Amino acid sequence: LGIDLAGSEKRPTGIAYLDNQNKIKTKILYLNEEILSIARSFSEIFIDAPISLPHGRKSLEENNGIHFREFEIKIRKLGIKVLPSTLGPMRMLTKRAMYLKDLFEKQNKKVYEVFPAGFYRIMNTPKKMEDIVKLYNDLGYQLEDKIYIQDEIDAIACLITGIMFKQNKAFLIEGIDGSIVLPKNF
């Protein structure tokens, strides 16, 4: 299951998954209960949201000057820019993601952090809707014939990153305080 999580239940969260005919399906959800309900059918979840705090940071509220996780520093050195999970509106997203991750793990699901913007950069695809849809088609994925919003497109990037990881075409960049899955197309 690919999830492009919003920081608030008032904003759209995109989800993507493969149906029985190997066609990518997407939905827009809002509430945590909706996300948890659809996630019941999946054993692995690839989520675009920070699911851990930086090492040395006890909470989102405590500002001790530590803002980046170790793996974020590593991917920044690769030219992939990320926002710190502890600043501004990212705090709300991080809090929600960590909450959902805990619930997913209690259901024995494996949860991976992914990053659609990093996916697009590595796959050398501009972040324009038509280019991204073309990339998915070029990779051999059949999409529904509908108009997508960005949250759905990013959820598809989460899903495809997960599929690539299962096919050994993506790798885990790890740090002391978490990890992220990115495609191998460097």
Short mmCIF file of C-alpha atoms in Angstrom, two decimals:
data_model
loop_
_atom_site.label_atom_id
_atom_site.label_comp_id
_atom_site.label_asym_id
_atom_site.label_seq_id
_atom_site.Cartn_x
_atom_site.Cartn_y
_atom_site.Cartn_z
CA LEU A 1 0.00 0.00 0.00
CA GLY A 2 1.36 3.42 -0.94
CA ILE A 3 0.25 6.37 1.20
CA ASP A 4 0.86 10.07 0.58
CA LEU A 5 -0.18 11.19 4.04
CA ALA A 6 -1.58 14.64 4.77
CA GLY A 7 -0.74 16.30 8.07
CA SER A 8 -4.39 16.75 8.95
CA GLU A 9 -7.56 14.69 8.61
CA LYS A 10 -9.08 17.78 6.95
CA ARG A 11 -6.71 17.49 3.96
CA PRO A 12 -6.66 14.72 1.33
CA THR A 13 -4.45 11.68 1.82
CA GLY A 14 -3.71 9.76 -1.36
CA ILE A 15 -3.48 5.98 -1.32
CA ALA A 16 -2.46 3.60 -4.10
CA TYR A 17 -2.48 -0.18 -4.46
CA LEU A 18 -2.51 -2.90 -7.10
CA ASP A 19 -5.84 -4.61 -7.74
CA ASN A 20 -6.28 -8.27 -8.72
CA GLN A 21 -5.60 -7.44 -12.40
CA ASN A 22 -2.31 -5.68 -11.50
CA LYS A 23 -3.85 -2.29 -12.26
CA ILE A 24 -2.97 0.64 -10.00
CA LYS A 25 -5.96 1.95 -8.10
CA THR A 26 -6.00 5.17 -6.11
CA LYS A 27 -8.32 6.74 -3.58
CA ILE A 28 -8.49 9.89 -1.55
CA LEU A 29 -9.10 9.42 2.15
CA TYR A 30 -9.24 11.86 5.05
CA LEU A 31 -9.73 10.14 8.38
CA ASN A 32 -7.28 7.91 10.24
CA GLU A 33 -10.04 5.30 10.53
CA GLU A 34 -10.41 5.21 6.73
CA ILE A 35 -6.67 4.72 6.29
CA LEU A 36 -6.54 2.02 8.96
CA SER A 37 -9.53 0.26 7.40
CA ILE A 38 -8.01 0.00 3.93
CA ALA A 39 -4.59 -0.88 5.35
CA ARG A 40 -6.00 -4.03 6.94
CA SER A 41 -5.70 -5.78 3.56
CA PHE A 42 -1.96 -5.07 3.21
CA SER A 43 1.09 -6.42 5.02
CA GLU A 44 3.53 -3.72 3.88
CA ILE A 45 2.97 0.02 3.85
CA PHE A 46 5.14 2.58 2.06
CA ILE A 47 4.36 6.02 3.43
CA ASP A 48 5.44 9.51 2.43
CA ALA A 49 5.75 11.03 5.89
CA PRO A 50 8.35 11.10 8.67
CA ILE A 51 7.79 8.06 10.89
CA SER A 52 10.55 8.72 13.42
CA LEU A 53 12.22 11.56 15.28
CA PRO A 54 15.86 12.61 14.92
CA HIS A 55 18.24 10.85 17.32
CA GLY A 56 18.57 12.96 20.44
CA ARG A 57 15.11 14.49 20.08
CA LYS A 58 12.63 13.29 22.73
CA SER A 59 9.53 14.93 21.25
CA LEU A 60 8.32 17.25 18.53
CA GLU A 61 7.62 19.94 21.13
CA GLU A 62 11.17 19.94 22.54
CA ASN A 63 13.36 22.17 20.36
CA ASN A 64 16.89 21.17 21.19
CA GLY A 65 18.32 22.21 17.81
CA ILE A 66 18.31 18.69 16.37
CA HIS A 67 16.16 18.67 13.23
CA PHE A 68 17.53 16.14 10.74
CA ARG A 69 17.63 12.38 11.03
CA GLU A 70 20.88 10.65 10.09
CA PHE A 71 19.53 9.17 6.84
CA GLU A 72 18.16 12.60 5.83
CA ILE A 73 21.68 14.00 6.07
CA LYS A 74 22.88 11.14 3.87
CA ILE A 75 20.27 11.73 1.14
CA ARG A 76 20.86 15.49 1.24
CA LYS A 77 24.48 14.70 0.29
CA LEU A 78 23.03 12.88 -2.76
CA GLY A 79 21.30 16.11 -3.82
CA ILE A 80 17.85 15.12 -2.56
CA LYS A 81 16.44 17.92 -0.43
CA VAL A 82 14.15 17.08 2.47
CA LEU A 83 12.33 19.21 4.99
CA PRO A 84 13.15 18.53 8.64
CA SER A 85 10.39 16.54 10.33
CA THR A 86 10.50 18.82 13.38
CA LEU A 87 9.89 22.25 11.84
CA GLY A 88 6.69 24.15 11.13
CA PRO A 89 3.82 22.28 9.46
CA MET A 90 5.95 19.13 9.22
CA ARG A 91 5.37 18.60 12.95
CA MET A 92 1.68 17.85 12.43
CA LEU A 93 2.51 15.41 9.62
CA THR A 94 5.22 13.70 11.69
CA LYS A 95 2.91 13.34 14.69
CA ARG A 96 0.15 11.79 12.56
CA ALA A 97 2.56 9.50 10.71
CA MET A 98 4.17 8.22 13.91
CA TYR A 99 0.71 7.57 15.38
CA LEU A 100 -0.42 5.58 12.31
CA LYS A 101 2.91 3.72 12.11
CA ASP A 102 2.45 2.53 15.70
CA LEU A 103 -1.07 1.30 14.90
CA PHE A 104 0.10 -0.42 11.69
CA GLU A 105 2.91 -2.18 13.55
CA LYS A 106 0.45 -3.37 16.22
CA GLN A 107 -1.35 -5.07 13.31
CA ASN A 108 1.97 -6.76 12.35
CA LYS A 109 2.47 -4.61 9.26
CA LYS A 110 5.90 -3.58 8.01
CA VAL A 111 6.05 0.20 7.55
CA TYR A 112 8.62 1.91 5.33
CA GLU A 113 9.22 5.60 4.83
CA VAL A 114 9.48 6.72 1.20
CA PHE A 115 9.83 10.09 -0.53
CA PRO A 116 8.07 10.80 -3.85
CA ALA A 117 10.16 13.94 -4.55
CA GLY A 118 13.29 11.78 -4.20
CA PHE A 119 11.68 9.14 -6.44
CA TYR A 120 11.03 11.75 -9.16
CA ARG A 121 14.57 13.14 -8.85
CA ILE A 122 16.20 9.70 -9.06
CA MET A 123 13.95 8.64 -11.94
CA ASN A 124 14.83 11.96 -13.67
CA THR A 125 11.18 12.93 -14.07
CA PRO A 126 9.93 16.51 -13.82
CA LYS A 127 7.17 16.88 -11.27
CA LYS A 128 4.59 17.69 -13.93
CA MET A 129 1.53 15.48 -13.91
CA GLU A 130 1.76 14.35 -17.55
CA ASP A 131 5.47 13.43 -17.18
CA ILE A 132 4.79 11.42 -14.06
CA VAL A 133 1.85 9.54 -15.61
CA LYS A 134 4.06 8.82 -18.66
CA LEU A 135 6.79 7.46 -16.34
CA TYR A 136 4.32 5.08 -14.69
CA ASN A 137 3.11 3.87 -18.08
CA ASP A 138 6.73 3.48 -19.29
CA LEU A 139 7.49 1.38 -16.20
CA GLY A 140 4.67 -0.94 -17.24
CA TYR A 141 1.99 0.05 -14.76
CA GLN A 142 -1.56 0.42 -15.95
CA LEU A 143 -3.39 3.36 -14.42
CA GLU A 144 -7.08 3.99 -14.12
CA ASP A 145 -8.51 6.29 -16.79
CA LYS A 146 -9.33 9.26 -14.57
CA ILE A 147 -8.11 12.68 -13.57
CA TYR A 148 -5.64 12.42 -10.72
CA ILE A 149 -4.81 14.92 -8.04
CA GLN A 150 -1.21 15.29 -6.85
CA ASP A 151 -1.86 13.31 -3.66
CA GLU A 152 -2.84 10.27 -5.74
CA ILE A 153 0.15 10.65 -8.06
CA ASP A 154 2.48 10.83 -5.05
CA ALA A 155 0.77 7.79 -3.49
CA ILE A 156 1.53 5.91 -6.73
CA ALA A 157 5.19 6.94 -6.35
CA CYS A 158 5.08 5.48 -2.82
CA LEU A 159 3.57 2.24 -4.15
CA ILE A 160 6.03 1.89 -7.04
CA THR A 161 8.96 2.59 -4.71
CA GLY A 162 7.65 -0.27 -2.56
CA ILE A 163 7.28 -2.58 -5.56
CA MET A 164 10.81 -1.68 -6.68
CA PHE A 165 12.08 -2.44 -3.18
CA LYS A 166 10.45 -5.89 -3.26
CA GLN A 167 12.09 -6.46 -6.69
CA ASN A 168 15.52 -5.38 -5.37
CA LYS A 169 15.39 -2.25 -7.57
CA ALA A 170 15.33 0.09 -4.57
CA PHE A 171 17.38 0.21 -1.43
CA LEU A 172 17.13 1.23 2.18
CA ILE A 173 19.22 4.17 3.35
CA GLU A 174 19.55 3.72 7.08
CA GLY A 175 20.50 5.85 10.01
CA ILE A 176 20.52 5.50 13.74
CA ASP A 177 17.05 7.06 13.89
CA GLY A 178 15.23 5.59 10.91
CA SER A 179 15.47 4.71 7.25
CA ILE A 180 14.03 5.53 3.85
CA VAL A 181 13.51 3.51 0.68
CA LEU A 182 14.67 5.05 -2.62
CA PRO A 183 15.02 3.65 -6.16
CA LYS A 184 18.49 2.47 -7.27
CA ASN A 185 18.56 4.56 -10.47
CA PHE A 186 21.38 6.86 -9.32
#
